[in-house]
């Protein structure tokens, strides 16, 4: 089943985000390579493709896991959590309808 992982960043965590980004992307690429990643990306803190020093306010990942507990365990182990980027993560079952 698909699960939506919605994460909110701590304020002023852009430098921590930059430092942990390679490890974060590595995990996402492994999901993608396994055919289990529907989408992933950050929320710019301002209305701009590249928010510059304003940074990001969080992230959204939609990926396939065996169950909610597996999705939550995966999300809790994200390098952004360990680096202090994310202040909160919520995981919800997701049903893709379109496209």
PDB file of C-alpha atoms in Angstrom:
ATOM      1  CA  UNK A   1       0.000   0.000   0.000  1.00  0.00           C
ATOM      2  CA  UNK A   2       1.050   3.599  -0.548  1.00  0.00           C
ATOM      3  CA  UNK A   3       1.790   5.843   2.445  1.00  0.00           C
ATOM      4  CA  UNK A   4       2.118   9.615   2.568  1.00  0.00           C
ATOM      5  CA  UNK A   5       4.914  10.799   4.820  1.00  0.00           C
ATOM      6  CA  UNK A   6       4.420  14.450   5.734  1.00  0.00           C
ATOM      7  CA  UNK A   7       7.271  16.098   7.601  1.00  0.00           C
ATOM      8  CA  UNK A   8       7.567  19.589   9.067  1.00  0.00           C
ATOM      9  CA  UNK A   9      10.968  21.233   9.438  1.00  0.00           C
ATOM     10  CA  UNK A  10      12.344  23.013  12.468  1.00  0.00           C
ATOM     11  CA  UNK A  11      12.779  26.720  11.849  1.00  0.00           C
ATOM     12  CA  UNK A  12      16.214  27.722  10.553  1.00  0.00           C
ATOM     13  CA  UNK A  13      17.254  24.153   9.711  1.00  0.00           C
ATOM     14  CA  UNK A  14      18.500  24.820   6.169  1.00  0.00           C
ATOM     15  CA  UNK A  15      22.163  24.133   6.986  1.00  0.00           C
ATOM     16  CA  UNK A  16      21.294  20.832   8.682  1.00  0.00           C
ATOM     17  CA  UNK A  17      19.124  19.951   5.665  1.00  0.00           C
ATOM     18  CA  UNK A  18      21.990  20.629   3.265  1.00  0.00           C
ATOM     19  CA  UNK A  19      24.408  18.505   5.318  1.00  0.00           C
ATOM     20  CA  UNK A  20      22.034  15.515   5.598  1.00  0.00           C
ATOM     21  CA  UNK A  21      20.697  15.741   2.019  1.00  0.00           C
ATOM     22  CA  UNK A  22      23.033  13.134   0.417  1.00  0.00           C
ATOM     23  CA  UNK A  23      22.031  10.453   2.945  1.00  0.00           C
ATOM     24  CA  UNK A  24      18.356  11.445   2.672  1.00  0.00           C
ATOM     25  CA  UNK A  25      18.446  11.220  -1.136  1.00  0.00           C
ATOM     26  CA  UNK A  26      20.265   7.881  -0.995  1.00  0.00           C
ATOM     27  CA  UNK A  27      17.357   6.346   0.922  1.00  0.00           C
ATOM     28  CA  UNK A  28      14.842   7.825  -1.503  1.00  0.00           C
ATOM     29  CA  UNK A  29      16.824   6.558  -4.488  1.00  0.00           C
ATOM     30  CA  UNK A  30      16.796   3.056  -3.026  1.00  0.00           C
ATOM     31  CA  UNK A  31      12.990   3.208  -2.787  1.00  0.00           C
ATOM     32  CA  UNK A  32      12.836   4.524  -6.362  1.00  0.00           C
ATOM     33  CA  UNK A  33      15.139   1.782  -7.643  1.00  0.00           C
ATOM     34  CA  UNK A  34      12.905  -0.812  -5.977  1.00  0.00           C
ATOM     35  CA  UNK A  35       9.850   0.690  -7.724  1.00  0.00           C
ATOM     36  CA  UNK A  36       8.348   1.812  -4.404  1.00  0.00           C
ATOM     37  CA  UNK A  37       8.549   5.619  -4.686  1.00  0.00           C
ATOM     38  CA  UNK A  38       5.609   7.520  -6.154  1.00  0.00           C
ATOM     39  CA  UNK A  39       6.915  11.028  -5.420  1.00  0.00           C
ATOM     40  CA  UNK A  40       9.114  12.978  -3.053  1.00  0.00           C
ATOM     41  CA  UNK A  41      10.049  16.589  -2.573  1.00  0.00           C
ATOM     42  CA  UNK A  42      10.363  19.529  -0.217  1.00  0.00           C
ATOM     43  CA  UNK A  43       7.993  22.411   0.491  1.00  0.00           C
ATOM     44  CA  UNK A  44       9.770  25.716  -0.277  1.00  0.00           C
ATOM     45  CA  UNK A  45       9.262  28.165   2.597  1.00  0.00           C
ATOM     46  CA  UNK A  46       8.361  30.886   0.077  1.00  0.00           C
ATOM     47  CA  UNK A  47       6.529  30.865  -3.246  1.00  0.00           C
ATOM     48  CA  UNK A  48       9.588  30.105  -5.367  1.00  0.00           C
ATOM     49  CA  UNK A  49      11.102  27.057  -7.066  1.00  0.00           C
ATOM     50  CA  UNK A  50      14.424  27.882  -5.375  1.00  0.00           C
ATOM     51  CA  UNK A  51      13.720  29.518  -2.020  1.00  0.00           C
ATOM     52  CA  UNK A  52      17.381  30.379  -1.421  1.00  0.00           C
ATOM     53  CA  UNK A  53      18.126  31.257   2.207  1.00  0.00           C
ATOM     54  CA  UNK A  54      14.412  31.069   3.113  1.00  0.00           C
ATOM     55  CA  UNK A  55      14.846  27.296   2.907  1.00  0.00           C
ATOM     56  CA  UNK A  56      12.071  24.771   3.240  1.00  0.00           C
ATOM     57  CA  UNK A  57       9.177  24.176   5.605  1.00  0.00           C
ATOM     58  CA  UNK A  58       8.964  20.401   5.245  1.00  0.00           C
ATOM     59  CA  UNK A  59       8.714  17.474   2.849  1.00  0.00           C
ATOM     60  CA  UNK A  60       6.266  15.057   1.300  1.00  0.00           C
ATOM     61  CA  UNK A  61       7.123  11.480   0.371  1.00  0.00           C
ATOM     62  CA  UNK A  62       4.643   8.982  -1.041  1.00  0.00           C
ATOM     63  CA  UNK A  63       6.048   5.469  -1.072  1.00  0.00           C
ATOM     64  CA  UNK A  64       4.973   1.856  -0.877  1.00  0.00           C
ATOM     65  CA  UNK A  65       5.418  -0.142   2.328  1.00  0.00           C
ATOM     66  CA  UNK A  66       4.035  -3.420   3.622  1.00  0.00           C
ATOM     67  CA  UNK A  67       2.035  -1.674   6.349  1.00  0.00           C
ATOM     68  CA  UNK A  68       1.715   1.498   8.386  1.00  0.00           C
ATOM     69  CA  UNK A  69       4.214   0.341  11.008  1.00  0.00           C
ATOM     70  CA  UNK A  70       6.880  -0.274   8.330  1.00  0.00           C
ATOM     71  CA  UNK A  71       6.246   3.160   6.820  1.00  0.00           C
ATOM     72  CA  UNK A  72       6.492   4.833  10.233  1.00  0.00           C
ATOM     73  CA  UNK A  73       9.697   2.974  11.088  1.00  0.00           C
ATOM     74  CA  UNK A  74      11.236   4.009   7.759  1.00  0.00           C
ATOM     75  CA  UNK A  75      10.179   7.644   8.248  1.00  0.00           C
ATOM     76  CA  UNK A  76      11.502   7.789  11.811  1.00  0.00           C
ATOM     77  CA  UNK A  77      14.920   6.617  10.574  1.00  0.00           C
ATOM     78  CA  UNK A  78      15.231   9.409   7.989  1.00  0.00           C
ATOM     79  CA  UNK A  79      18.590  11.216   8.129  1.00  0.00           C
ATOM     80  CA  UNK A  80      16.695  14.506   8.353  1.00  0.00           C
ATOM     81  CA  UNK A  81      15.282  13.360  11.707  1.00  0.00           C
ATOM     82  CA  UNK A  82      18.731  12.472  13.016  1.00  0.00           C
ATOM     83  CA  UNK A  83      20.130  15.798  11.789  1.00  0.00           C
ATOM     84  CA  UNK A  84      17.405  17.834  13.503  1.00  0.00           C
ATOM     85  CA  UNK A  85      15.769  19.026  10.281  1.00  0.00           C
ATOM     86  CA  UNK A  86      12.354  17.497  10.891  1.00  0.00           C
ATOM     87  CA  UNK A  87      10.453  18.496  14.005  1.00  0.00           C
ATOM     88  CA  UNK A  88       7.456  16.276  13.253  1.00  0.00           C
ATOM     89  CA  UNK A  89       6.570  13.431  10.909  1.00  0.00           C
ATOM     90  CA  UNK A  90       3.121  12.048  10.238  1.00  0.00           C
ATOM     91  CA  UNK A  91       2.439   8.945   8.162  1.00  0.00           C
ATOM     92  CA  UNK A  92      -0.923   8.185   6.565  1.00  0.00           C
ATOM     93  CA  UNK A  93      -2.241   5.487   4.237  1.00  0.00           C
ATOM     94  CA  UNK A  94      -2.628   6.934   0.748  1.00  0.00           C
ATOM     95  CA  UNK A  95      -4.822   5.760  -2.089  1.00  0.00           C
ATOM     96  CA  UNK A  96      -3.709   6.952  -5.521  1.00  0.00           C
ATOM     97  CA  UNK A  97      -6.683   7.692  -7.760  1.00  0.00           C
ATOM     98  CA  UNK A  98      -5.356   9.991 -10.514  1.00  0.00           C
ATOM     99  CA  UNK A  99      -3.607  10.098 -12.893  1.00  0.00           C
TER     100      UNK A  99
END
